Short mmCIF file of C-alpha atoms in Angstrom, two decimals:
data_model
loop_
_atom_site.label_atom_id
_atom_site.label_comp_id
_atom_site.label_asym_id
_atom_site.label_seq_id
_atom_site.Cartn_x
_atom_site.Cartn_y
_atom_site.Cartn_z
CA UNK T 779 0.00 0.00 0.00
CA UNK T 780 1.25 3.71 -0.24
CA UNK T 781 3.50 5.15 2.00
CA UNK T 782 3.56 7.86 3.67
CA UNK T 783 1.06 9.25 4.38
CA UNK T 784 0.50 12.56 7.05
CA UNK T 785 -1.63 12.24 9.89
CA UNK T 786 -3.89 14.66 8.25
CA UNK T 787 -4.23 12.48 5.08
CA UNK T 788 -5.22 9.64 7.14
CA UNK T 789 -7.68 11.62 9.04
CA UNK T 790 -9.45 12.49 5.42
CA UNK T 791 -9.46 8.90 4.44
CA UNK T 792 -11.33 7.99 7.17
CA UNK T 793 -13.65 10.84 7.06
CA UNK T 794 -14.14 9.65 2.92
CA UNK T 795 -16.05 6.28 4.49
CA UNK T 796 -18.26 7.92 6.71
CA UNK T 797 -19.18 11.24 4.66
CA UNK T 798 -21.29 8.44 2.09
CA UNK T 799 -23.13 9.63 -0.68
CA UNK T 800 -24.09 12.97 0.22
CA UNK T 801 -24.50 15.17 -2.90
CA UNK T 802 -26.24 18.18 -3.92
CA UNK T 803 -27.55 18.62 -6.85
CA UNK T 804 -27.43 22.14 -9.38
CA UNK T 805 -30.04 22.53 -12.09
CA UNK T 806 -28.51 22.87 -15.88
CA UNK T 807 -28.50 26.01 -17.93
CA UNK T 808 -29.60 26.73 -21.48
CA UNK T 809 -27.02 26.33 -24.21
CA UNK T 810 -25.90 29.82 -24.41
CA UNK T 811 -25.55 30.91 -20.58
CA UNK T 812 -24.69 29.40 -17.39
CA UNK T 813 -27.22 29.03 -14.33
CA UNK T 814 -26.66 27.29 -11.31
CA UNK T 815 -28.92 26.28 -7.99
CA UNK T 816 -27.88 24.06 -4.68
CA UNK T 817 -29.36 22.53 -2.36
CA UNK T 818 -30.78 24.07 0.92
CA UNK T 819 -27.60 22.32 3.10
CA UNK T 820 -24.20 20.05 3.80
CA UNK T 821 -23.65 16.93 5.58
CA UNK T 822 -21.39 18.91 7.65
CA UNK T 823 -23.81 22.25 8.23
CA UNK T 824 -21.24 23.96 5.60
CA UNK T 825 -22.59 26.37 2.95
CA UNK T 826 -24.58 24.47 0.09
CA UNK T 827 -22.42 22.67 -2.54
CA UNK T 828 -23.57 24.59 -5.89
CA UNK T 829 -22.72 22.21 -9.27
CA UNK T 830 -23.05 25.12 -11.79
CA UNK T 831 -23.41 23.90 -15.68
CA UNK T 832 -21.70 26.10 -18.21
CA UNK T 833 -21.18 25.86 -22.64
CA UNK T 834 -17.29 25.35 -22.87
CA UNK T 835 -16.78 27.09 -26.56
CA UNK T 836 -12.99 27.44 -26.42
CA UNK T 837 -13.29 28.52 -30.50
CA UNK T 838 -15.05 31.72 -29.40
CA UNK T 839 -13.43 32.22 -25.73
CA UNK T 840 -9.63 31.86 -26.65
CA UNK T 841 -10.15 33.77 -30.32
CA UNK T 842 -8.56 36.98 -29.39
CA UNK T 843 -5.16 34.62 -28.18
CA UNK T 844 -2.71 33.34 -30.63
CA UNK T 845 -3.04 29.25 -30.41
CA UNK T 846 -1.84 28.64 -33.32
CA UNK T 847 1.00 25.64 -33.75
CA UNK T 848 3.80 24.59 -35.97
CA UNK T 849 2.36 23.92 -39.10
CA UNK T 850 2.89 20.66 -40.76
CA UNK T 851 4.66 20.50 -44.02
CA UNK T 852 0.79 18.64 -45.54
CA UNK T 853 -1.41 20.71 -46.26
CA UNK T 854 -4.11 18.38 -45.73
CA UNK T 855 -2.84 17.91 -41.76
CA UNK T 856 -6.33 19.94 -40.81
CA UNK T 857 -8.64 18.97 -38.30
CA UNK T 858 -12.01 17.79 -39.15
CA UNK T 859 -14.11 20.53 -38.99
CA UNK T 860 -17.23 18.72 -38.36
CA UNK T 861 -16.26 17.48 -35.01
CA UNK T 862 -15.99 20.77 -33.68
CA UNK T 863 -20.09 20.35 -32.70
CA UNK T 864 -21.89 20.18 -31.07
CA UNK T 865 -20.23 21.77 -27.97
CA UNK T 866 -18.98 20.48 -24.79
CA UNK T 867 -20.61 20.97 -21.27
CA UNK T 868 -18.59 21.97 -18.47
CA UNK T 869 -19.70 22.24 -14.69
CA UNK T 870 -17.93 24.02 -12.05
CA UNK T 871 -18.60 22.89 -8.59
CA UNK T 872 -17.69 25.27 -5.45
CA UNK T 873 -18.95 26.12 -2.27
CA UNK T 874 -21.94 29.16 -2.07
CA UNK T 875 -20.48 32.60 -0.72
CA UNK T 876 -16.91 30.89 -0.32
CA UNK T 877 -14.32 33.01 -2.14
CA UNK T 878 -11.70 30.07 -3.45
CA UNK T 879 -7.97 30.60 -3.77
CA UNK T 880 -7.65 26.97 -4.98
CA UNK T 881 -8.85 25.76 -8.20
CA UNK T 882 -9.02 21.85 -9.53
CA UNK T 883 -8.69 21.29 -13.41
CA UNK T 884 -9.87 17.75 -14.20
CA UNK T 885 -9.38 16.38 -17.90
CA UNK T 886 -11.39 13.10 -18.33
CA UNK T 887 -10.00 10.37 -20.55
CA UNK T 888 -11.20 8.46 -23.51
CA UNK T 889 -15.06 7.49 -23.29
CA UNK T 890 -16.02 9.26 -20.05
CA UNK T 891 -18.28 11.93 -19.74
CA UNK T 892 -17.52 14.58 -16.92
CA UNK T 893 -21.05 14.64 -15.14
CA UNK T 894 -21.31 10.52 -14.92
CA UNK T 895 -17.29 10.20 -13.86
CA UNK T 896 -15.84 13.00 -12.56
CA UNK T 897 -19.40 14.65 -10.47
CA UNK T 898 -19.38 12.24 -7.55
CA UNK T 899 -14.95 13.05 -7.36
CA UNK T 900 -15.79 16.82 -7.11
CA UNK T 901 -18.50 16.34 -4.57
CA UNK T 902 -16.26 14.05 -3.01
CA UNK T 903 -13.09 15.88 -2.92
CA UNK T 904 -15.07 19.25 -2.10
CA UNK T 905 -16.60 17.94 1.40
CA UNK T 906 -13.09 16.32 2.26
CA UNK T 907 -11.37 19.71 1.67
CA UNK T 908 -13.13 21.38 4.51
CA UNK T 909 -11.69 18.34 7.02
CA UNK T 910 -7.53 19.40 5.74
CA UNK T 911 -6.04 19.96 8.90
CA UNK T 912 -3.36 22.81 7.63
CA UNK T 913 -5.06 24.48 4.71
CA UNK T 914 -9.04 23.32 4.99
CA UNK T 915 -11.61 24.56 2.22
CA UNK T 916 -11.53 27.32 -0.48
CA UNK T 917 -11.50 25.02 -2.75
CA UNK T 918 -13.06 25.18 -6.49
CA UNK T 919 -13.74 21.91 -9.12
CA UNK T 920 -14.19 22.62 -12.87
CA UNK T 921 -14.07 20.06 -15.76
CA UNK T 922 -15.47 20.16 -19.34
CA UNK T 923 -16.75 17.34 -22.01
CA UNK T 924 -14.48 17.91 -25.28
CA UNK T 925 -15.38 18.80 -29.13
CA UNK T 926 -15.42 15.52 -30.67
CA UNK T 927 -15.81 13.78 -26.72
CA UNK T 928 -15.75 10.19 -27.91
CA UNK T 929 -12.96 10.42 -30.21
CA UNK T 930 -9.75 10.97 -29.31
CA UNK T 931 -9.15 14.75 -29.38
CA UNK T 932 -5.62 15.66 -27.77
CA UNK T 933 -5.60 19.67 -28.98
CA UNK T 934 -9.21 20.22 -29.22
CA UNK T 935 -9.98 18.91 -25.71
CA UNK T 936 -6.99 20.85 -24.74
CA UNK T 937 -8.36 24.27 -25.96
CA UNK T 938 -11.31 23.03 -24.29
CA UNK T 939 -9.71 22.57 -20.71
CA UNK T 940 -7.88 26.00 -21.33
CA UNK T 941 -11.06 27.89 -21.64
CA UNK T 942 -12.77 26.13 -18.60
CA UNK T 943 -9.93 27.02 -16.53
CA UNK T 944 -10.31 30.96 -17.36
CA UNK T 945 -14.19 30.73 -16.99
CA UNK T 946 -13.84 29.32 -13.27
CA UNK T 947 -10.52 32.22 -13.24
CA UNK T 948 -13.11 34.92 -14.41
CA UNK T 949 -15.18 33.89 -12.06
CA UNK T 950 -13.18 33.63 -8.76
CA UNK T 951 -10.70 36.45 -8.78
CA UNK T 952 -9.34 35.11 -5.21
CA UNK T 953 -7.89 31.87 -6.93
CA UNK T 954 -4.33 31.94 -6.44
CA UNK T 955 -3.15 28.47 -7.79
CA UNK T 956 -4.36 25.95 -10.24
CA UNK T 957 -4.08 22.35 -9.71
CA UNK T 958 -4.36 20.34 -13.19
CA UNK T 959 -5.19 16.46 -12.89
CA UNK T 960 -5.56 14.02 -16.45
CA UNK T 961 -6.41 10.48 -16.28
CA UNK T 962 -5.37 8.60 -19.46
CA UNK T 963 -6.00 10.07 -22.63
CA UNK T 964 -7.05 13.54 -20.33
CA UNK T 965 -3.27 13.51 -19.52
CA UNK T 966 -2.51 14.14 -23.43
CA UNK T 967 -5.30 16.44 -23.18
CA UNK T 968 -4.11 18.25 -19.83
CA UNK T 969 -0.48 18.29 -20.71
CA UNK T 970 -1.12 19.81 -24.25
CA UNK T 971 -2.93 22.86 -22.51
CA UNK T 972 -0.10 23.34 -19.71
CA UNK T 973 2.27 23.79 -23.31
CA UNK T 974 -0.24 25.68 -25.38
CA UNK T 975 -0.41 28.49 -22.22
CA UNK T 976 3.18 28.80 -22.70
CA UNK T 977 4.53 32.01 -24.57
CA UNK T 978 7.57 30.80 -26.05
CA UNK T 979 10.58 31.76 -25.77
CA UNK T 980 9.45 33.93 -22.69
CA UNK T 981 7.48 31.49 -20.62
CA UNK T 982 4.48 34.06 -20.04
CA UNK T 983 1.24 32.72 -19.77
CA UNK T 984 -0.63 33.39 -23.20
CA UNK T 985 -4.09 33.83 -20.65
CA UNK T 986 -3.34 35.22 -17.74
CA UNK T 987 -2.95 39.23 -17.96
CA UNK T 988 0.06 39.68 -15.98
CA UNK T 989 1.93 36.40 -17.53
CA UNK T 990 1.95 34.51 -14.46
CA UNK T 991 1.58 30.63 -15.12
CA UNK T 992 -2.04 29.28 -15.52
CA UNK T 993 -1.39 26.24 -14.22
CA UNK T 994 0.84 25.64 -11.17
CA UNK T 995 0.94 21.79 -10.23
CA UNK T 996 0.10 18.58 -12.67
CA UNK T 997 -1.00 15.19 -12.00
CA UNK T 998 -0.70 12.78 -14.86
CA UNK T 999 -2.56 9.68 -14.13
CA UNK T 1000 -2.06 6.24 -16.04
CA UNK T 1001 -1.51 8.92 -19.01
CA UNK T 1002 -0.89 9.26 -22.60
CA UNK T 1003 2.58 11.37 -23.15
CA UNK T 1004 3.57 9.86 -26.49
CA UNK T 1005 0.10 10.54 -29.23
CA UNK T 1006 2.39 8.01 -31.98
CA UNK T 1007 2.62 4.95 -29.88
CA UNK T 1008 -0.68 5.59 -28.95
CA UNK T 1009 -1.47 5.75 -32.75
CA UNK T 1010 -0.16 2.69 -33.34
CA UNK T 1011 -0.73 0.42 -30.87
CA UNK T 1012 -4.59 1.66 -31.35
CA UNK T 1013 -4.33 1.23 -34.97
CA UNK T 1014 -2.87 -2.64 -34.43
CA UNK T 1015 -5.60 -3.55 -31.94
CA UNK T 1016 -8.46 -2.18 -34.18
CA UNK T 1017 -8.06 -5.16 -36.37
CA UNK T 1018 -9.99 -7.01 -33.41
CA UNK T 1019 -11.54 -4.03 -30.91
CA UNK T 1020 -14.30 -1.45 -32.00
CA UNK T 1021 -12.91 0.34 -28.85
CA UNK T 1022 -9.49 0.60 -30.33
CA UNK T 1023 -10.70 1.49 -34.29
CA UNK T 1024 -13.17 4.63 -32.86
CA UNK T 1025 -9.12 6.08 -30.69
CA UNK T 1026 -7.51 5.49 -33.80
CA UNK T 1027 -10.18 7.20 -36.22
CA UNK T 1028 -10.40 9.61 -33.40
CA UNK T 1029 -6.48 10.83 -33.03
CA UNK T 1030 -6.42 11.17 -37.19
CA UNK T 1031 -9.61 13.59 -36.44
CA UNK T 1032 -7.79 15.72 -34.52
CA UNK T 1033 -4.42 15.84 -35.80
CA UNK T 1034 -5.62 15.89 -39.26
CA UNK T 1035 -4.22 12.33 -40.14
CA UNK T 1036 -1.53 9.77 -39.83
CA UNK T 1037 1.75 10.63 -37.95
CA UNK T 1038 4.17 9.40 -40.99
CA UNK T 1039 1.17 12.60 -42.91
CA UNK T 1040 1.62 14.81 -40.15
CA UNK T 1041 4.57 14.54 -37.63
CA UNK T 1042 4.46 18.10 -36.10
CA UNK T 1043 0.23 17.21 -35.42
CA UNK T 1044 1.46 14.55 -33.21
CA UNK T 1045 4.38 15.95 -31.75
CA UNK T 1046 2.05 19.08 -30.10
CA UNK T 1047 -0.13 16.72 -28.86
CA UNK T 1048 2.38 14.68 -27.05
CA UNK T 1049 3.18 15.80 -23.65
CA UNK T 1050 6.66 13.91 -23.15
CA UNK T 1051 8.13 16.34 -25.57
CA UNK T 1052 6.61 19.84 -23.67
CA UNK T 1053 8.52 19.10 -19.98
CA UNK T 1054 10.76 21.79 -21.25
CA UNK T 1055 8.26 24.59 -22.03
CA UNK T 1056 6.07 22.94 -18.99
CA UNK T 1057 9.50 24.03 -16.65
CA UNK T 1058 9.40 27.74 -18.69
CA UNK T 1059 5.87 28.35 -17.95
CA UNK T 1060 6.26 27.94 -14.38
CA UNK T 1061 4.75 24.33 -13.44
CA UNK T 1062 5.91 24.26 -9.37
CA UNK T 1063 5.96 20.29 -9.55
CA UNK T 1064 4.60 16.92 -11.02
CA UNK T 1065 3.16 13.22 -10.00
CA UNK T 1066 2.78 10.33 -12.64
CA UNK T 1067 1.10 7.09 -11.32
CA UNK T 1068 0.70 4.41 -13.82
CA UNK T 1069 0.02 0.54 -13.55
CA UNK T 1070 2.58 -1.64 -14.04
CA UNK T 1071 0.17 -4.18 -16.30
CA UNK T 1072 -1.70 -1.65 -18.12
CA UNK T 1073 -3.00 -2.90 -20.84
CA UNK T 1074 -4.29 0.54 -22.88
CA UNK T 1075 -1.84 2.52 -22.21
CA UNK T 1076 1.43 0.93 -21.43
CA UNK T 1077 3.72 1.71 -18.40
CA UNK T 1078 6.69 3.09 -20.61
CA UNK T 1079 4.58 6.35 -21.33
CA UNK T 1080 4.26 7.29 -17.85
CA UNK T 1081 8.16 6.82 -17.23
CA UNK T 1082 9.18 8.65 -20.32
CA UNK T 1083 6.53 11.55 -18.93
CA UNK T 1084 8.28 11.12 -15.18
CA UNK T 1085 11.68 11.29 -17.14
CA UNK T 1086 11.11 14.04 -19.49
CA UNK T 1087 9.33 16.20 -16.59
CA UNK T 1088 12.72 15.31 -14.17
CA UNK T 1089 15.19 15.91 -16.91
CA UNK T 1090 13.12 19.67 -17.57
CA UNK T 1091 13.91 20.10 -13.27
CA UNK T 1092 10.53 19.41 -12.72
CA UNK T 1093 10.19 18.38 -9.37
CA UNK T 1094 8.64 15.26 -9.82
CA UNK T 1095 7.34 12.02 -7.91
CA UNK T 1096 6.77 8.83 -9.95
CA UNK T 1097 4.44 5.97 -8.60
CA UNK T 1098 4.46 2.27 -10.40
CA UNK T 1099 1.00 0.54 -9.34
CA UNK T 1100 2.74 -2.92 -9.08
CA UNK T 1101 -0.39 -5.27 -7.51
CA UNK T 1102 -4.17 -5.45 -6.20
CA UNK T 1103 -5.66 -7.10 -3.21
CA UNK T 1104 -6.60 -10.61 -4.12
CA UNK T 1105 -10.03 -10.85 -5.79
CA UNK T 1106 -10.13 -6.78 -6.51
CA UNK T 1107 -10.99 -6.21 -10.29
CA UNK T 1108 -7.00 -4.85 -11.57
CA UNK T 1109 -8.53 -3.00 -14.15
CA UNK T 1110 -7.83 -3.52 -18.13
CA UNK T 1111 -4.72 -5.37 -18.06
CA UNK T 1112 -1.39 -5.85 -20.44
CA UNK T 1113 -1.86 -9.29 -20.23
CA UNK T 1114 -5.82 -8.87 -21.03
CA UNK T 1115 -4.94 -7.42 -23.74
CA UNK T 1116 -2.62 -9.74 -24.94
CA UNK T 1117 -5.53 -12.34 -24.92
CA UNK T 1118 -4.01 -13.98 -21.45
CA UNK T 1119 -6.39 -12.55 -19.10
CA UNK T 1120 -6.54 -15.89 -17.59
CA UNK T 1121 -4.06 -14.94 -15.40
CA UNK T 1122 -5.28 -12.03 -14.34
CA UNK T 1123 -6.52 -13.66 -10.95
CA UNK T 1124 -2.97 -15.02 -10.16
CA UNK T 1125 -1.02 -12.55 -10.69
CA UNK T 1126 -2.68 -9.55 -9.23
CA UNK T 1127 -1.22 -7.11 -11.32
CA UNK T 1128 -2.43 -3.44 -11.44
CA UNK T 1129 -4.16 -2.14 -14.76
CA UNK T 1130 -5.66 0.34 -16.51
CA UNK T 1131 -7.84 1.41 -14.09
CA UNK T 1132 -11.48 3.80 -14.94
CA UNK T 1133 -11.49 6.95 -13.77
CA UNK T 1134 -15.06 6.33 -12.92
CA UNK T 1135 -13.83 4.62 -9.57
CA UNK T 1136 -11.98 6.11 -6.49
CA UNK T 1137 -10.69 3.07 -4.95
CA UNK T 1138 -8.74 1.08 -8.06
CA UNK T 1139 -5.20 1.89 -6.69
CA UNK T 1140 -4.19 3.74 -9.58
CA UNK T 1141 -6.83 6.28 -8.75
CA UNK T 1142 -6.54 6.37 -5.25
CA UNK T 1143 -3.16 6.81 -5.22
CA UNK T 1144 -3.30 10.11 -7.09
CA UNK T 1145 -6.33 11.79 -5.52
CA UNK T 1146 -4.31 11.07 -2.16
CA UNK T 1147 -1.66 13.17 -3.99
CA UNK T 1148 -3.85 15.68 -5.15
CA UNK T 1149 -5.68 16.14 -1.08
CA UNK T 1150 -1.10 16.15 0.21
CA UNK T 1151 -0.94 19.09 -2.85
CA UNK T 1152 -4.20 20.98 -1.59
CA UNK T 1153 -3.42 20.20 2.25
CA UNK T 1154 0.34 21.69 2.04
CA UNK T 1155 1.87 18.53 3.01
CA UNK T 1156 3.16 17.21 -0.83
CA UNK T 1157 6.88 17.46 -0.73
CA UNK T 1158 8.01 19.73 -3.88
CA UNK T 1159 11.33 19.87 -2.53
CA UNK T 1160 12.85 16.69 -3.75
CA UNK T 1161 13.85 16.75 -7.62
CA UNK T 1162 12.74 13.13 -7.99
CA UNK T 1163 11.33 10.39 -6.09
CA UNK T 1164 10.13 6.69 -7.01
CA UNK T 1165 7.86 4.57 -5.52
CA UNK T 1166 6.20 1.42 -5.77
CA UNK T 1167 2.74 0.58 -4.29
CA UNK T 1168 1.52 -2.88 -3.89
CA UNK T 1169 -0.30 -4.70 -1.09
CA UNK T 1170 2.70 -6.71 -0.17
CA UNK T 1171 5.19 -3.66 0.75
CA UNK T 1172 5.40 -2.15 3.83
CA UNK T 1173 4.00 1.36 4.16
CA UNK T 1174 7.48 2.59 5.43
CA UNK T 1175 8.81 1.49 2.30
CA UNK T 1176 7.67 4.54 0.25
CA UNK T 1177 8.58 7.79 2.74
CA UNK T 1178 9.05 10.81 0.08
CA UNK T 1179 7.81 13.08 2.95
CA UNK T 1180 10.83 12.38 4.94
CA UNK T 1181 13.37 13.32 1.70
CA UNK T 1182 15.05 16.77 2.01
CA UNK T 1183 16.56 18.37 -0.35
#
């Protein structure tokens, strides 16, 4: 199991069993404006939890920016136009007459929709931040659906993310840092906005008025940091998964084709090759946690993302899921997907795990990084750190919090 955890952490796990299901629900807006409602009260007496629904349309919102990339030496590397609609819904979820100074960015991954997956997390994580025993509440969720949601869309979805983040900005003037979490194919998606809010050779933010960094920390979860691999290993398994044709049909949708047709496409989508401009545009420090045995996107792209981000002087902690609990579902597996998911059950290896579900260790391990970031308690401090988690290694075996520089 992880590792070192502080008191407070454990305190918040503890609380996450007995808080339950308690939500509150916000009514939905009309397609041009946002509206929001909350129910009359909190578990915990707090002020209402209000789950306001807002139009992401990045096209109009980031117009008056220059987003424009290196252009591919094919002229027929263009996006398809027709996946641009319809657009996206976002929802920002925050506490009613609480001013936040912390904001969450969540980018969903391949398949998920952000009010099924990520709504219960940001109801979750929004009653545990009142119980953080050095730096409790003030704290803000937002997280759009993408143009083009169930394909595979790396720069749109990016754009996307971008202009969520300065809607919940525009809207709470007392945030003061931005915490940016991705999950799978919402890691391409969230590292691709931390490089297109980069003003190169500067480092100014492109969004922010002053040119102060629009995103602060990153989480990449079980995450995509290398959009050709992910190409191809897509475009081998579609000769037997529908799953893995609609990725592959959905990266050549965004980036405008193949990458031998457009190499530059699929080099801006593909975070591993940003840590640089990440470093530039002022990214404070990193986690990547990825499954040892996952089977849709393989282990090697989170170390070449832990790597990249170390090598840039990116503070960064790495964390290989190695194992399960006996009888606990591992997720989608490598071996799974190499048609030997027969053995699955005896070897207990970690997978691919959905976003959809707090407790696969994959997941949990990185929201109990994102509560150490929003608590005060995540060591920065140390340029790298490695750790393994599995059920059958002590929890002294993983101290980062005890590293000094």
């Amino acid at each position: 199991m992880l590792v070192s955890l502080s008191t407070s952490l454990i305190r918040v796990r503890s609380l996450l069993l007995t808080l339950g299901c308690t939500v509150f629900l916000a009514a939905c807006n009309d397609s041009s404006s946002s509206s929001s409602s909350a129910s009359s009260g909190s578990s915990s007496g707090s002020n209402p939890i209000v789950v306001e629904t807002f139009t992401t349309n990045s096209a109009t919102e980031l117009a008056s920016f220059d987003i424009a990339g290196p252009m591919d030496p094919n002229p027929g590397c263009v996006p398809d136009e027709a996946s641009n609609t319809p657009l996206p819904e976002g929802l920002l979820v925050y506490r009613r007459d609480e001013q936040p100074t912390r904001l969450v960015v969540f980018a969903h991954g391949n398949g998920h929709f952000v009010r099924s997956s990520w709504l219960p997390h940001m109801r979750r994580e929004l009653q545990l931040a009142q119980f953080y025993e050095n730096n409790p509440g003030s704290v803000a969720f937002v997280a759009t659906d993408y143009r083009d949601n169930l394909g595979f869309p790396a720069l749109r979805g990016a754009h996307d993310t971008i202009a969520a983040t300065l809607r919940a900005l525009k809207q709470f003037p007392s945030i003061e840092t931005v915490y940016l979490f991705g999950v799978s194919m919402g890691a391409a998606v969230s590292g691709t906005a931390i490089a297109e809010s980069v003003t190169l050779p500067t480092g100014e933010s492109k969004f922010t008025a002053d040119g102060s960094p629009l995103f602060d920390y990153w989480i990449d979860v079980e995450g995509v940091s290398q959009l050709a691999e992910t190409y191809t290993e897509a475009a081998v398994a579609a000769q037997i998964s529908e799953f893995a044709a609609a990725a592959r049909d959905g990266i050549e949708r965004d980036a405008g084709g193949t990458p031998p047709e457009c190499p530059l496409a699929y080099y801006r989508r593909s975070p591993a090759y940003h840590a640089a401009t990440m470093k530039l545009g002022g990214i404070r420090a990193a986690t990547v946690v990825h499954a040892v045995n996952d089977g849709l996107v393989p282990h090697n792209q989170g170390r070449v993302m832990a790597a990249a981000l170390t090598t840039a002087t990116i503070p960064t902690q790495f964390f290989t899921i190695v194992g399960v609990f006996p009888g606990q579902d591992p997720g989608t597996t490598g071996t799974e997907t190499l048609q030997a998911g027969e053995l699955d059950p005896l070897l207990n290896l970690a997978g691919h795990g959905s976003e959809a579900q707090a407790f696969h260790p994959v997941m949990r391990v990185a929201f109990e990084n994102l509560r150490k970031m929003l608590d005060g308690t995540y060591n920065e401090t140390v340029p790298y750190f490695e750790c393994l988690v599995d059920p059958n290694l002590p929890p002294e075996s993983c101290q980062v919090d005890s590293f000094q520089p």
